[in-house]
Amino acid sequence: MEKALLVTVEILFRKGAAPSGWKPEERAGELRELASSSGLSVILEEVVRRQEVSATSYIGKGKADELKYLCETHDIDVVVFNNDLSGSQQKNLEEGIGTKVIDRTQLILDIFARRAKSNEGKVQVELAQLMYLLPRLTGHGVEMSRMGGGIGTLGPGETKLEMDRRKINDRIARLTRELEDIKKQRLTGRKQRSHFSLLNIALIGYTNAGKSTLLNALTGSDVVAEDRLFSTLDPTIRTFLLPNNQKVILSDTVGFIHRLPHHLIESFKATLEEVREADLLVHVIDASHPKKDEHVKAVMEVLKELGADTKPMIQALNKIDRIGDEIIVDSLRREFGNAVTISALEKKGLEGLAEKIMAHLSTVMETVSIEVPHHDMKTIRLLYDHGHIIKKEYRGEAVYFEATIPAHLAAQLRKNKS
Ligand SMILES: Nc1nc2c(ncn2[C@@H]2O[C@H](COP(=O)(O)OP(=O)(O)OP(=O)(O)O)[C@@H](O)[C@H]2O)c(=O)[nH]1
Ligand SMILES: [Mg+2]
């Protein structure tokens, strides 16, 4: 395991910067979780307060010398900065401190690279890594060993593969084309799925909020749910039968984080298609987390970037088993505008969530009365699969149905008839 020193720099006078709602110690706490999620062993943590950023070495020579001393005495392999470093700042810091230096974005990219299992995930991560590297090229190429393999594979004696800007640009173009293909396949896949016209519900939320645990609790699947950041990378799609026998599609996908590297959002748009295509979002919030408000804010920002911030949404305050106190749970529920409170782990409050989902769906459902010929199995199946049958009567050659079905299917039926 590589030994890491984590450094969070707090710049005291940043021109025009809005106050962030995160104290430096809280940012440091999240960096610690990120570092352990990527398999680093955190030996030391430093919070550095500075008046301003040094353009060349970010923290100034004196501080760099101090870190060099710490790294030597504690046998540190890598120093992780919680701040965004430019290519030259990173290089100068590496020279000054005498160890490998990475920033928060690289750390997150590294975690994603480790988690990527599917071809789609791998392509998306590599694309994000290359887009991160491109503006950092100093003209003589870049050590490719920095990326792809993850932190653990970087060590003395590694092969340094040089790649120049042109090659990187070519590779970016190729990966982008590959992603286009993946997107097309995904769309045909979705169209072929017999459940294409079912309503789609996407579970979204901050990383580690409990989305996968909730999917498992609702659908009885066994998606990996772990106490580490970014457990889920590839989307999982399951059908879910609501208590009123209406079938819907439930999808679980990658979690969000505050200051999620923009390149990741850009390149993960294929995976995040499930979110963009959803009819309804269930926003899973870790209600027991001290930073829950900031988490919610960060999630809304990412949704905005995806163009999905205006979708109908149900907020599910999760992990209430950790809160225990009914009064606090009640006040939380009110604070979040009558959100549902659940414990995905203990399978509590799930009926309340299902009710909210049904209530929402009833606003996008329509009741139809229709006579269907016996032989028209397609329509009959559609009513059963996607609708909720209220009344059924045999009338000679036809069957009469009264059913609630998704509004878009009702429109389709009317069109077919005319
Ligand atoms: N106490 C408690 N823990 C929970 C609850 N729901 C989830 N957890 C735990 O929280 C951790 C994260 O759960 P996941 O379901 O993996 O979270 P996620 O939102 O899918 O996370 P990412 O995929 O990393 O974005 C796991 O250790 C779960 O066991 C809950 O209701 N109560
Ligand atoms: Mg997950």
PDB file of C-alpha atoms in Angstrom, residues 21-179:
ATOM      1  CA  GLY A  21     -19.941  26.051   2.892  1.00  0.00           C
ATOM      2  CA  TRP A  22     -17.083  23.614   3.454  1.00  0.00           C
ATOM      3  CA  LYS A  23     -14.580  24.245   6.214  1.00  0.00           C
ATOM      4  CA  PRO A  24     -11.028  23.224   5.308  1.00  0.00           C
ATOM      5  CA  GLU A  25     -11.166  20.410   7.881  1.00  0.00           C
ATOM      6  CA  GLU A  26     -14.344  19.113   6.244  1.00  0.00           C
ATOM      7  CA  ARG A  27     -12.765  19.217   2.825  1.00  0.00           C
ATOM      8  CA  ALA A  28      -9.814  17.392   4.338  1.00  0.00           C
ATOM      9  CA  GLY A  29     -12.215  14.767   5.701  1.00  0.00           C
ATOM     10  CA  GLU A  30     -13.641  14.085   2.268  1.00  0.00           C
ATOM     11  CA  LEU A  31     -10.156  13.887   0.767  1.00  0.00           C
ATOM     12  CA  ARG A  32      -9.299  11.284   3.400  1.00  0.00           C
ATOM     13  CA  GLU A  33     -12.279   9.191   2.301  1.00  0.00           C
ATOM     14  CA  LEU A  34     -11.297   9.583  -1.335  1.00  0.00           C
ATOM     15  CA  ALA A  35      -7.726   8.575  -0.562  1.00  0.00           C
ATOM     16  CA  SER A  36      -8.715   5.449   1.316  1.00  0.00           C
ATOM     17  CA  SER A  37     -11.265   4.598  -1.376  1.00  0.00           C
ATOM     18  CA  SER A  38      -8.405   4.594  -3.860  1.00  0.00           C
ATOM     19  CA  GLY A  39      -6.356   2.268  -1.710  1.00  0.00           C
ATOM     20  CA  LEU A  40      -3.860   4.735  -0.254  1.00  0.00           C
ATOM     21  CA  SER A  41      -2.728   4.472   3.319  1.00  0.00           C
ATOM     22  CA  VAL A  42      -3.097   7.929   4.828  1.00  0.00           C
ATOM     23  CA  ILE A  43      -0.140   8.588   7.138  1.00  0.00           C
ATOM     24  CA  LEU A  44      -0.306  12.340   7.612  1.00  0.00           C
ATOM     25  CA  GLU A  45      -2.725  15.162   6.957  1.00  0.00           C
ATOM     26  CA  GLU A  46      -1.935  18.845   6.747  1.00  0.00           C
ATOM     27  CA  VAL A  47      -4.249  21.805   6.527  1.00  0.00           C
ATOM     28  CA  VAL A  48      -2.297  24.779   5.242  1.00  0.00           C
ATOM     29  CA  ARG A  49      -3.672  28.303   5.415  1.00  0.00           C
ATOM     30  CA  ARG A  50      -2.189  30.773   3.012  1.00  0.00           C
ATOM     31  CA  GLN A  51      -2.942  34.326   2.032  1.00  0.00           C
ATOM     32  CA  GLU A  52      -2.621  33.589  -1.655  1.00  0.00           C
ATOM     33  CA  VAL A  53      -1.528  30.977  -4.153  1.00  0.00           C
ATOM     34  CA  SER A  54       2.035  30.948  -5.370  1.00  0.00           C
ATOM     35  CA  ALA A  55       1.852  30.704  -9.149  1.00  0.00           C
ATOM     36  CA  THR A  56       4.950  28.549  -9.345  1.00  0.00           C
ATOM     37  CA  SER A  57       4.766  26.186  -6.399  1.00  0.00           C
ATOM     38  CA  TYR A  58       1.276  26.794  -5.027  1.00  0.00           C
ATOM     39  CA  ILE A  59       2.326  26.775  -1.373  1.00  0.00           C
ATOM     40  CA  GLY A  60       5.686  28.573  -1.519  1.00  0.00           C
ATOM     41  CA  LYS A  61       9.202  27.251  -0.997  1.00  0.00           C
ATOM     42  CA  GLY A  62       9.231  27.320   2.818  1.00  0.00           C
ATOM     43  CA  LYS A  63       6.160  25.122   3.071  1.00  0.00           C
ATOM     44  CA  ALA A  64       7.422  22.805   0.348  1.00  0.00           C
ATOM     45  CA  ASP A  65      10.647  22.306   2.337  1.00  0.00           C
ATOM     46  CA  GLU A  66       8.586  21.473   5.385  1.00  0.00           C
ATOM     47  CA  LEU A  67       6.607  18.869   3.451  1.00  0.00           C
ATOM     48  CA  LYS A  68       9.836  17.445   2.050  1.00  0.00           C
ATOM     49  CA  TYR A  69      11.074  16.913   5.595  1.00  0.00           C
ATOM     50  CA  LEU A  70       7.790  15.254   6.619  1.00  0.00           C
ATOM     51  CA  CYS A  71       7.876  12.957   3.604  1.00  0.00           C
ATOM     52  CA  GLU A  72      11.428  11.884   4.323  1.00  0.00           C
ATOM     53  CA  THR A  73      10.848  11.188   7.988  1.00  0.00           C
ATOM     54  CA  HIS A  74       7.606   9.282   7.356  1.00  0.00           C
ATOM     55  CA  ASP A  75       8.651   7.476   4.226  1.00  0.00           C
ATOM     56  CA  ILE A  76       5.802   8.994   2.179  1.00  0.00           C
ATOM     57  CA  ASP A  77       5.257   7.804  -1.409  1.00  0.00           C
ATOM     58  CA  VAL A  78       2.718  10.311  -2.628  1.00  0.00           C
ATOM     59  CA  VAL A  79       1.484  13.771  -1.638  1.00  0.00           C
ATOM     60  CA  VAL A  80      -2.152  14.460  -2.532  1.00  0.00           C
ATOM     61  CA  PHE A  81      -3.290  18.075  -2.829  1.00  0.00           C
ATOM     62  CA  ASN A  82      -6.928  18.847  -2.237  1.00  0.00           C
ATOM     63  CA  ASN A  83      -6.648  21.757  -4.646  1.00  0.00           C
ATOM     64  CA  ASP A  84      -6.409  21.953  -8.415  1.00  0.00           C
ATOM     65  CA  LEU A  85      -2.789  22.218  -9.470  1.00  0.00           C
ATOM     66  CA  SER A  86      -1.542  23.408 -12.824  1.00  0.00           C
ATOM     67  CA  GLY A  87       0.953  21.230 -14.650  1.00  0.00           C
ATOM     68  CA  SER A  88       3.896  23.417 -13.722  1.00  0.00           C
ATOM     69  CA  GLN A  89       2.824  23.752 -10.075  1.00  0.00           C
ATOM     70  CA  GLN A  90       2.630  19.985  -9.872  1.00  0.00           C
ATOM     71  CA  LYS A  91       6.049  19.577 -11.466  1.00  0.00           C
ATOM     72  CA  ASN A  92       7.646  22.187  -9.196  1.00  0.00           C
ATOM     73  CA  LEU A  93       6.081  20.612  -6.139  1.00  0.00           C
ATOM     74  CA  GLU A  94       7.383  17.192  -7.119  1.00  0.00           C
ATOM     75  CA  GLU A  95      10.858  18.612  -7.475  1.00  0.00           C
ATOM     76  CA  GLY A  96      10.623  20.580  -4.246  1.00  0.00           C
ATOM     77  CA  ILE A  97       9.160  17.801  -2.117  1.00  0.00           C
ATOM     78  CA  GLY A  98      10.912  14.919  -3.789  1.00  0.00           C
ATOM     79  CA  THR A  99       7.888  12.630  -4.090  1.00  0.00           C
ATOM     80  CA  LYS A 100       5.106  12.083  -6.532  1.00  0.00           C
ATOM     81  CA  VAL A 101       2.414  14.787  -6.253  1.00  0.00           C
ATOM     82  CA  ILE A 102      -1.159  14.472  -7.473  1.00  0.00           C
ATOM     83  CA  ASP A 103      -4.249  16.644  -7.047  1.00  0.00           C
ATOM     84  CA  ARG A 104      -7.834  15.828  -6.067  1.00  0.00           C
ATOM     85  CA  THR A 105      -9.013  15.516  -9.652  1.00  0.00           C
ATOM     86  CA  GLN A 106      -6.326  12.972 -10.404  1.00  0.00           C
ATOM     87  CA  LEU A 107      -7.243  11.055  -7.293  1.00  0.00           C
ATOM     88  CA  ILE A 108     -10.896  10.874  -8.360  1.00  0.00           C
ATOM     89  CA  LEU A 109      -9.878   9.893 -11.885  1.00  0.00           C
ATOM     90  CA  ASP A 110      -7.730   7.195 -10.324  1.00  0.00           C
ATOM     91  CA  ILE A 111     -10.636   5.794  -8.309  1.00  0.00           C
ATOM     92  CA  PHE A 112     -12.792   5.762 -11.405  1.00  0.00           C
ATOM     93  CA  ALA A 113     -10.028   3.999 -13.332  1.00  0.00           C
ATOM     94  CA  ARG A 114      -9.851   1.312 -10.661  1.00  0.00           C
ATOM     95  CA  ARG A 115     -13.600   0.781 -10.595  1.00  0.00           C
ATOM     96  CA  ALA A 116     -14.132   0.743 -14.356  1.00  0.00           C
ATOM     97  CA  LYS A 117     -15.175  -2.771 -15.326  1.00  0.00           C
ATOM     98  CA  SER A 118     -17.241  -2.418 -18.463  1.00  0.00           C
ATOM     99  CA  ASN A 119     -15.808  -1.325 -21.767  1.00  0.00           C
ATOM    100  CA  GLU A 120     -18.018   1.734 -21.585  1.00  0.00           C
ATOM    101  CA  GLY A 121     -16.672   2.674 -18.156  1.00  0.00           C
ATOM    102  CA  LYS A 122     -13.082   2.197 -19.265  1.00  0.00           C
ATOM    103  CA  VAL A 123     -13.479   4.299 -22.385  1.00  0.00           C
ATOM    104  CA  GLN A 124     -15.140   7.080 -20.419  1.00  0.00           C
ATOM    105  CA  VAL A 125     -12.448   7.145 -17.734  1.00  0.00           C
ATOM    106  CA  GLU A 126      -9.611   7.145 -20.235  1.00  0.00           C
ATOM    107  CA  LEU A 127     -11.229   9.987 -22.113  1.00  0.00           C
ATOM    108  CA  ALA A 128     -11.576  12.026 -18.925  1.00  0.00           C
ATOM    109  CA  GLN A 129      -7.938  11.312 -18.049  1.00  0.00           C
ATOM    110  CA  LEU A 130      -6.696  12.423 -21.442  1.00  0.00           C
ATOM    111  CA  MET A 131      -8.764  15.588 -21.349  1.00  0.00           C
ATOM    112  CA  TYR A 132      -7.283  16.307 -17.937  1.00  0.00           C
ATOM    113  CA  LEU A 133      -3.759  15.732 -19.226  1.00  0.00           C
ATOM    114  CA  LEU A 134      -3.986  17.597 -22.507  1.00  0.00           C
ATOM    115  CA  PRO A 135      -3.680  21.157 -21.168  1.00  0.00           C
ATOM    116  CA  ARG A 136      -0.886  19.954 -18.874  1.00  0.00           C
ATOM    117  CA  LEU A 137       1.440  18.929 -21.632  1.00  0.00           C
ATOM    118  CA  THR A 138       4.547  21.026 -21.529  1.00  0.00           C
ATOM    119  CA  GLY A 139       5.427  20.350 -25.114  1.00  0.00           C
ATOM    120  CA  HIS A 140       7.649  17.360 -24.592  1.00  0.00           C
ATOM    121  CA  GLY A 141       4.925  14.848 -23.895  1.00  0.00           C
ATOM    122  CA  VAL A 142       3.779  13.342 -20.682  1.00  0.00           C
ATOM    123  CA  GLU A 143       4.494  10.320 -18.618  1.00  0.00           C
ATOM    124  CA  MET A 144       1.704   7.995 -19.486  1.00  0.00           C
ATOM    125  CA  SER A 145       2.478   6.026 -16.377  1.00  0.00           C
ATOM    126  CA  ARG A 146       0.608   8.731 -14.509  1.00  0.00           C
ATOM    127  CA  MET A 147      -2.642   7.455 -15.754  1.00  0.00           C
ATOM    128  CA  GLY A 148      -4.620   4.365 -16.389  1.00  0.00           C
ATOM    129  CA  GLY A 149      -2.850   2.000 -14.111  1.00  0.00           C
ATOM    130  CA  GLY A 150      -3.763   3.851 -10.956  1.00  0.00           C
ATOM    131  CA  ILE A 151      -1.584   5.193  -8.202  1.00  0.00           C
ATOM    132  CA  GLY A 152      -0.286   1.864  -6.996  1.00  0.00           C
ATOM    133  CA  THR A 153       1.489   1.041 -10.218  1.00  0.00           C
ATOM    134  CA  LEU A 154       3.665   4.135 -10.166  1.00  0.00           C
ATOM    135  CA  GLY A 155       7.021   3.437  -8.726  1.00  0.00           C
ATOM    136  CA  PRO A 156      10.709   3.639  -9.352  1.00  0.00           C
ATOM    137  CA  GLY A 157      11.848   1.957 -12.502  1.00  0.00           C
ATOM    138  CA  GLU A 158       8.492   2.218 -14.245  1.00  0.00           C
ATOM    139  CA  THR A 159       8.476   2.422 -18.003  1.00  0.00           C
ATOM    140  CA  LYS A 160       7.910   5.956 -19.103  1.00  0.00           C
ATOM    141  CA  LEU A 161       5.836   5.995 -22.198  1.00  0.00           C
ATOM    142  CA  GLU A 162       5.956   9.321 -23.878  1.00  0.00           C
ATOM    143  CA  MET A 163       2.951  10.440 -25.783  1.00  0.00           C
ATOM    144  CA  ASP A 164       2.831  13.685 -27.644  1.00  0.00           C
ATOM    145  CA  ARG A 165      -0.040  16.084 -28.037  1.00  0.00           C
ATOM    146  CA  ARG A 166      -0.919  14.871 -31.513  1.00  0.00           C
ATOM    147  CA  LYS A 167      -1.143  11.290 -30.353  1.00  0.00           C
ATOM    148  CA  ILE A 168      -3.302  12.261 -27.418  1.00  0.00           C
ATOM    149  CA  ASN A 169      -5.599  14.242 -29.675  1.00  0.00           C
ATOM    150  CA  ASP A 170      -5.912  11.257 -31.998  1.00  0.00           C
ATOM    151  CA  ARG A 171      -6.720   8.999 -29.097  1.00  0.00           C
ATOM    152  CA  ILE A 172      -9.312  11.450 -27.751  1.00  0.00           C
ATOM    153  CA  ALA A 173     -10.970  11.522 -31.156  1.00  0.00           C
ATOM    154  CA  ARG A 174     -11.020   7.713 -31.287  1.00  0.00           C
ATOM    155  CA  LEU A 175     -12.439   7.342 -27.790  1.00  0.00           C
ATOM    156  CA  THR A 176     -15.079   9.958 -28.536  1.00  0.00           C
ATOM    157  CA  ARG A 177     -16.152   7.972 -31.596  1.00  0.00           C
ATOM    158  CA  GLU A 178     -16.230   4.785 -29.550  1.00  0.00           C
ATOM    159  CA  LEU A 179     -18.462   6.481 -27.021  1.00  0.00           C
TER     160      LEU A 179
END
